[in-house]
Coordinates of C-alpha atoms in Angstrom, one line a residue:
X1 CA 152.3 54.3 100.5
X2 CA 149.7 54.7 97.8
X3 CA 147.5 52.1 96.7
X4 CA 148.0 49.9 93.3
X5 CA 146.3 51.7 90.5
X6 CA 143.0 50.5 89.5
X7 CA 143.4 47.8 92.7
X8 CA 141.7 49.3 95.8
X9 CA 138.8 48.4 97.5
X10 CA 136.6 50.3 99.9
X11 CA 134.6 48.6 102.4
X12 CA 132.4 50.8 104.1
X13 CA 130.8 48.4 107.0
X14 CA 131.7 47.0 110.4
X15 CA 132.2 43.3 110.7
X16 CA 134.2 42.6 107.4
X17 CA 136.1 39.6 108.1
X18 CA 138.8 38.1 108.3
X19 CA 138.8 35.3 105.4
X20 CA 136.7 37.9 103.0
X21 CA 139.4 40.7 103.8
X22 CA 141.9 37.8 102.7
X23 CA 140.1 36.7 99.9
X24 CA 140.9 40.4 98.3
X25 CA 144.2 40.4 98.9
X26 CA 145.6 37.1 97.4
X27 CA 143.8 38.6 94.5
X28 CA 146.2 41.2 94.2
X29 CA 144.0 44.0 95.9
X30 CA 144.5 46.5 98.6
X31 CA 141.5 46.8 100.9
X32 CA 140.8 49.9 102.6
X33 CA 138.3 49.5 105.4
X34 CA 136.5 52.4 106.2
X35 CA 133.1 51.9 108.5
X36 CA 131.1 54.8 109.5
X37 CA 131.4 56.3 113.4
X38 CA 129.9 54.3 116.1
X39 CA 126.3 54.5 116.7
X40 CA 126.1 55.1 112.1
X41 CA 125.9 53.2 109.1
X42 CA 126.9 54.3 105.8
X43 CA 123.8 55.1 104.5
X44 CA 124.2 58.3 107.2
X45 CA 127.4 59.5 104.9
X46 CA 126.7 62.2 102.8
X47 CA 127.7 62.7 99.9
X48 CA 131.1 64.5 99.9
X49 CA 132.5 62.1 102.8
X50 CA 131.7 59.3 100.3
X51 CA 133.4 60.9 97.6
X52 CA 136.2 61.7 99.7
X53 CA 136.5 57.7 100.7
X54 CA 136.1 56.5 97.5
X55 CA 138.6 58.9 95.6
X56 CA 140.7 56.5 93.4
X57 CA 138.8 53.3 94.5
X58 CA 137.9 50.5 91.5
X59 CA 135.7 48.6 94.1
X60 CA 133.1 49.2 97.2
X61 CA 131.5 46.9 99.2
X62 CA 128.5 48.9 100.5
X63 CA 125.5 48.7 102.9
X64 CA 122.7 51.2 103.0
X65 CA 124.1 54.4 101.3
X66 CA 122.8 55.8 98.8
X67 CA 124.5 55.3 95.4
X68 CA 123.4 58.2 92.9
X69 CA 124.5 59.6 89.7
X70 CA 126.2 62.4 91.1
X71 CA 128.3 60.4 93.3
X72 CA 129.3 58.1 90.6
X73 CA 129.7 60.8 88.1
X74 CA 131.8 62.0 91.0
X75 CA 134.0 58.5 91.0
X76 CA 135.3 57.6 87.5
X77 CA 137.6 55.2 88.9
X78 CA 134.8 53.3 90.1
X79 CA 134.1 50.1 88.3
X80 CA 132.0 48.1 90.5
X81 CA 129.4 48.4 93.7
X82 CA 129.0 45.5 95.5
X83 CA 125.9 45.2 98.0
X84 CA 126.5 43.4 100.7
X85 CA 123.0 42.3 101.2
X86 CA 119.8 41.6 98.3
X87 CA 118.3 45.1 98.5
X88 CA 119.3 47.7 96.0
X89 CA 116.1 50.5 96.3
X90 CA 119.1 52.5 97.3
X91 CA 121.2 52.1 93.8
X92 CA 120.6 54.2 91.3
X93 CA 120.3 51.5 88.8
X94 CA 120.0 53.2 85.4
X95 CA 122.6 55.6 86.3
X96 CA 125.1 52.6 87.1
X97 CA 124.2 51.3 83.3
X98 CA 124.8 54.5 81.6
X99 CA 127.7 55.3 83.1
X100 CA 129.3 51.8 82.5
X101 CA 129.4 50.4 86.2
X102 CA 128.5 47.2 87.5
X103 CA 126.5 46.4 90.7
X104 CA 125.9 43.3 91.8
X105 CA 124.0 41.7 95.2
X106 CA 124.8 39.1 97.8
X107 CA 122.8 37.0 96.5
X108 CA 122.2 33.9 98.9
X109 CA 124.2 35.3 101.5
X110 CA 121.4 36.2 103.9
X111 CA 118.8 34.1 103.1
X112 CA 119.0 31.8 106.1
X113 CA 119.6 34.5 108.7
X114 CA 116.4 37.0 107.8
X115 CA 114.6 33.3 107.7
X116 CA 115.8 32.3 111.2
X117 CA 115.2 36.5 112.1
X118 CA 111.5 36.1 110.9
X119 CA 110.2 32.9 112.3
X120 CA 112.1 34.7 115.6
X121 CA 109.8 37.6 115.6
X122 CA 106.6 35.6 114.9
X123 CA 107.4 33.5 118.2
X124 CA 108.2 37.0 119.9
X125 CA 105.7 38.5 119.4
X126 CA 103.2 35.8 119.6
X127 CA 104.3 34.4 122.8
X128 CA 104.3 38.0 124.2
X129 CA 108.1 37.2 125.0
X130 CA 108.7 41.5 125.5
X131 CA 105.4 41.7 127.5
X132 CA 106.6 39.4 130.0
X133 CA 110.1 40.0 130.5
X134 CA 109.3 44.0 131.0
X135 CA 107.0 42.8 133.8
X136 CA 109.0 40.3 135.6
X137 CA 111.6 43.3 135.7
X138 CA 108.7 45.1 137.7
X139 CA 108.1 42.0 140.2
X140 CA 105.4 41.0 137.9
X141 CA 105.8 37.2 137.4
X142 CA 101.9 36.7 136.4
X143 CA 101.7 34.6 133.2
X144 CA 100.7 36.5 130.2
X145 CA 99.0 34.1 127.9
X146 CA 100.6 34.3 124.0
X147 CA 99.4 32.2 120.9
X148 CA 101.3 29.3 119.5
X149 CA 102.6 29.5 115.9
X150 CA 101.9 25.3 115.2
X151 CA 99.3 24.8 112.8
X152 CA 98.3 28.4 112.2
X153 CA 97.8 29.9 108.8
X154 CA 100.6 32.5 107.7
X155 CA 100.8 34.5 104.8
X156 CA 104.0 35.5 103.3
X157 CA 103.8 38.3 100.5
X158 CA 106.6 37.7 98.1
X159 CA 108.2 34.3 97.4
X160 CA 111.9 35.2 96.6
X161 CA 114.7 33.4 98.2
X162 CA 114.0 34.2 101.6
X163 CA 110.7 33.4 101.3
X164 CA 111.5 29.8 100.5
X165 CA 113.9 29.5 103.3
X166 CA 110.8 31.0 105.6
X167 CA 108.4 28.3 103.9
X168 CA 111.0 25.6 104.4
X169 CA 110.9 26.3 108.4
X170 CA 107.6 26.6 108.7
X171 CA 106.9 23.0 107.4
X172 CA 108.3 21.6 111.2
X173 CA 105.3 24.1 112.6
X174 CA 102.6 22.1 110.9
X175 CA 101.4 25.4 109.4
X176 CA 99.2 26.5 106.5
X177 CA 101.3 28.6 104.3
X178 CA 99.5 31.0 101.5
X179 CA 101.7 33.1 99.2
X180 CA 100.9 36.1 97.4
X181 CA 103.3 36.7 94.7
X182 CA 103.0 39.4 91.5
X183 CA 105.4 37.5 89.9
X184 CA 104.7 34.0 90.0
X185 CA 107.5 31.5 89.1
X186 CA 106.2 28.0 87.5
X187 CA 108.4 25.9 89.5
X188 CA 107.3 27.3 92.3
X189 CA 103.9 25.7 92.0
X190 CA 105.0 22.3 92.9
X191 CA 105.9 22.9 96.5
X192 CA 104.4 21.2 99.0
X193 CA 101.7 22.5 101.4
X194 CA 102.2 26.0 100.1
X195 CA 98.4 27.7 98.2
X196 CA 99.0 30.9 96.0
X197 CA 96.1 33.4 96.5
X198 CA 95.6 37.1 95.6
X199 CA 96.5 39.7 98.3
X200 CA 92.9 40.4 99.6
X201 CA 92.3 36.6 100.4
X202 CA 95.7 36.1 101.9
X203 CA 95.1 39.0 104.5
X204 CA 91.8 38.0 105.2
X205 CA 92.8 34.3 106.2
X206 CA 96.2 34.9 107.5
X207 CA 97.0 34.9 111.6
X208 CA 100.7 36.0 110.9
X209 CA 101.5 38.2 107.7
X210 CA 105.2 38.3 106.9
X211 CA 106.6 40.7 104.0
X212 CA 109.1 39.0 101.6
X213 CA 108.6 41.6 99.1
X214 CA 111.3 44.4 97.2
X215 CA 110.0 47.5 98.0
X216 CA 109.4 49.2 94.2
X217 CA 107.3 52.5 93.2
X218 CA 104.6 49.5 93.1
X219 CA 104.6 48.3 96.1
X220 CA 105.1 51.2 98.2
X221 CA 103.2 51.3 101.1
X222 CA 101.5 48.2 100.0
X223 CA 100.3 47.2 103.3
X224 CA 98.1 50.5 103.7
X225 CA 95.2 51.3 105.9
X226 CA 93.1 49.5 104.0
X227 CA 95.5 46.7 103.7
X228 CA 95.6 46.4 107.6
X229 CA 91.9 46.7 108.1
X230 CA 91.2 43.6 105.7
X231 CA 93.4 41.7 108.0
X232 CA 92.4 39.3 110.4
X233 CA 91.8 40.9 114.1
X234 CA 94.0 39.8 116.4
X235 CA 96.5 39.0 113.7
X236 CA 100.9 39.5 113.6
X237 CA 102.2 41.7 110.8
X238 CA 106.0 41.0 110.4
X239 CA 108.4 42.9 108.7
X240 CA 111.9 42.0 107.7
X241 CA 111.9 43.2 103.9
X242 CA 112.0 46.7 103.6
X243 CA 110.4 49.4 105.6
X244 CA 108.3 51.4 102.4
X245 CA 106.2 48.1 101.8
X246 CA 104.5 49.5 105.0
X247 CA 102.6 52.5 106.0
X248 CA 103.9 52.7 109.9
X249 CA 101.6 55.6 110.6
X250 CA 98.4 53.0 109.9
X251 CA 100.2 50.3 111.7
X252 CA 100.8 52.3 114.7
X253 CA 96.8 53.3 114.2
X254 CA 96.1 49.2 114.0
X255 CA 97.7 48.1 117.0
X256 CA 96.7 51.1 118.9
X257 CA 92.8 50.7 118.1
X258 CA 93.3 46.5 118.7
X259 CA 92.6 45.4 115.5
X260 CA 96.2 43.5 115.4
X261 CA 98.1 41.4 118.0
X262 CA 101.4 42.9 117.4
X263 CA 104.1 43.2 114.8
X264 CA 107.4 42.5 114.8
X265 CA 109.3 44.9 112.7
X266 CA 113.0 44.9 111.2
X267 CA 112.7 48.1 108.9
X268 CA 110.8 51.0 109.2
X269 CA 110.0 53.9 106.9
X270 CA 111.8 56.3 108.9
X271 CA 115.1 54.6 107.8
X272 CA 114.4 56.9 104.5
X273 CA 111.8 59.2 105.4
X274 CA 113.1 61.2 109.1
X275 CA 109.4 62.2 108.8
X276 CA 108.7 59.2 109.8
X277 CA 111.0 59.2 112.9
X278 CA 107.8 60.4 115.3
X279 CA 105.9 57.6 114.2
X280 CA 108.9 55.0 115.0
X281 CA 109.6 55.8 118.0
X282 CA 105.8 55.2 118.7
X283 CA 105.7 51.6 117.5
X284 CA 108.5 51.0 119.5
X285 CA 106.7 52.1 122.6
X286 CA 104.0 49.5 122.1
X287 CA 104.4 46.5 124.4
X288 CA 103.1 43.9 121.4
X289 CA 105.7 45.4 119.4
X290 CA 109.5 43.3 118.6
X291 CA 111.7 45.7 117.2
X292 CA 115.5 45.2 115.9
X293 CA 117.2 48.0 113.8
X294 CA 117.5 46.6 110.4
X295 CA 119.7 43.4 111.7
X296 CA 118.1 40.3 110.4
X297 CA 120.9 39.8 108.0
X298 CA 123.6 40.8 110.8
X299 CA 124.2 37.0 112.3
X300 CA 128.1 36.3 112.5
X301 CA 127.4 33.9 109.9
X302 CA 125.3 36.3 107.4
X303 CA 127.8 38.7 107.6
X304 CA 130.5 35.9 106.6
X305 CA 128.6 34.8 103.9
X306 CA 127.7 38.4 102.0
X307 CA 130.9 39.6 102.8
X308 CA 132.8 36.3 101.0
X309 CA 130.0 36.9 98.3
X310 CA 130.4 40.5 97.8
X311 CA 134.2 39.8 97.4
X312 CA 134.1 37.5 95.2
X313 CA 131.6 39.4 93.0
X314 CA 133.8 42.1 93.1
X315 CA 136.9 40.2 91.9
X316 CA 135.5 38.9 89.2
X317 CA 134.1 42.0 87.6
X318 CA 137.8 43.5 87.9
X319 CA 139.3 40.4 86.4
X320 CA 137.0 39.9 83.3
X321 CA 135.7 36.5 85.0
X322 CA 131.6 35.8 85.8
X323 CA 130.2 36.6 89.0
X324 CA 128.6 34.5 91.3
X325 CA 125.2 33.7 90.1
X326 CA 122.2 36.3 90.4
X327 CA 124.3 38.6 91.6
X328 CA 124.9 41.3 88.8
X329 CA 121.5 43.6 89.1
X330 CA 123.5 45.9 86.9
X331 CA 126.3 45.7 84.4
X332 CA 126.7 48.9 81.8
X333 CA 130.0 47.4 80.5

């Protein structure tokens, strides 16, 4: 049976649920899901399978492909893109205006899970948790001696939602909390405990570093070798923003060489550059390294959240109606 005209959604990720998938359909649309193959994610479609799945679609919810003009020149039917997650590097944003789509964010949906996700890896890492349990499973069940995170100084770079809900958890840690932000928000200035400083300051003083950052053309490969140098010795980079803010290949030089304690890494440039891939799989090698592939957003509640968001965004681009707020990063109606 075909779909209603102008009425069908395509959701191209696992773990779209239940009450989201419902929320579509007692507003009138019919919801195709269609994740990618085990083991994939749709950013590893190409371009004609995309087209293929999105023939006749007025909706998709998306994770990491890439939206470009030739796909949506390729999609008239297409109204609306819905992220389900914040980033959109992978959005061809001024194509989406001129050819009159909207594309919108999940705005709020994942703050608290990348929060929970980054404080995670700071403890990880610090505490040597991957150290220790990788001896024990060789007999080893000497006591490797970690670093607390209570009353240390930690830098966050970038001061965006998740960054607040990172600065909110670290209050019960008794830390100092610097923030380097190029675009400083007034209200901001009032919460408590929390110093802004320029970048070179923050690195220098920081024991943890945690990106919170967009990745742009201007902050590409922000934290560079000479970023990494000016930090602290012994000190945690952490990573849960996107992987272009850093240069892996100097990382993996840092750690080797000592001058950091570890890193505990969510995104890596290889996820857009396969270049990159070598350089990966040799962070991942490193014993003070905590990895996860790009799943700080992925708690069962996350998911719930950005998928309810993403469909309700979705809905009310279709039906003439306002979004949920700061969700439209795009709207060339």
């Amino acid at each position: 049976m075909s779909l209603p005209s102008n009425r069908k959604i395509v959701v191209t990720q696992r773990f779209f649920d239940d009450r989201s998938l419902a929320y579509l359909r007692a507003h009138g649309f019919a919801v195709e899901l269609a994740p990618p193959p085990p083991g994939k994610g749709d950013g590893d479609l190409d371009m004609d399978m995309l087209r293929r799945m999105l023939e006749g679609a007025s909706g998709w919810i998306v994770g990491h492909a890439r939206v470009t003009r030739p796909l949506l020149e390729a999609l008239p039917d297409l109204k609306v893109i819905a992220r389900r997650g914040v980033g959109y590097d992978r959005v061809d944003i001024a194509a989406a205006r001129d050819l009159g789509r909207v594309v919108t964010i999940a705005a709020g949906g994942n703050d608290a899970s990348v929060a929970d996700h980054t404080v995670g890896l700071m403890i990880a890492v610090g505490r040597r948790f991957r150290e220790s349990q990788a001896n024990m499973l060789q007999g080893d069940w000497s006591i490797l001696s970690g670093n607390d995170l209570c009353e240390k100084t930690v830098g966050l770079v970038g001061l965006g939602r998740i960054g607040k809900n990172v600065v909110r958890r670290l209050s019960g840690f008794d830390t100092k909390i610097l923030v380097h932000t190029r675009n400083p928000n007034p209200a901001d200035a009032d919460l408590q405990g929390v110093e802004f400083i320029d970048l070179p300051e923050l690195l220098r003083r920081s024991d943890y570093v945690s990106l919170h950052a967009p990745l742009t053309p201007q902050t590409r490969f922000l934290i560079n070798a000479a970023a990494l140098g000016a930090m602290k010795k012994g000190a945690i980079l952490i990573n849960t923003a996107r992987g272009g803010l850093v240069d892996d290949a100097a990382l993996l030089e840092a750690l080797r060489t000592g001058h950091l304690g570890g890193a505990g890494l969510d995104v890596f440039v290889s996820e857009d550059d396969p270049a990159y891939k070598p350089v990966t799989d040799a962070l991942l090698a490193l014993p003070n390294v905590v990895a996860t592939p790009h799943a700080a957003a992925s708690s069962h509640e996350g998911l719930a959240r950005t998928n309810l968001v993403a469909a309700r965004s979705i809905v009310a681009v279709l039906n003439g109606e306002t979004p949920p707020p700061g969700t439209i990063v795009a709207d060339g109606r």
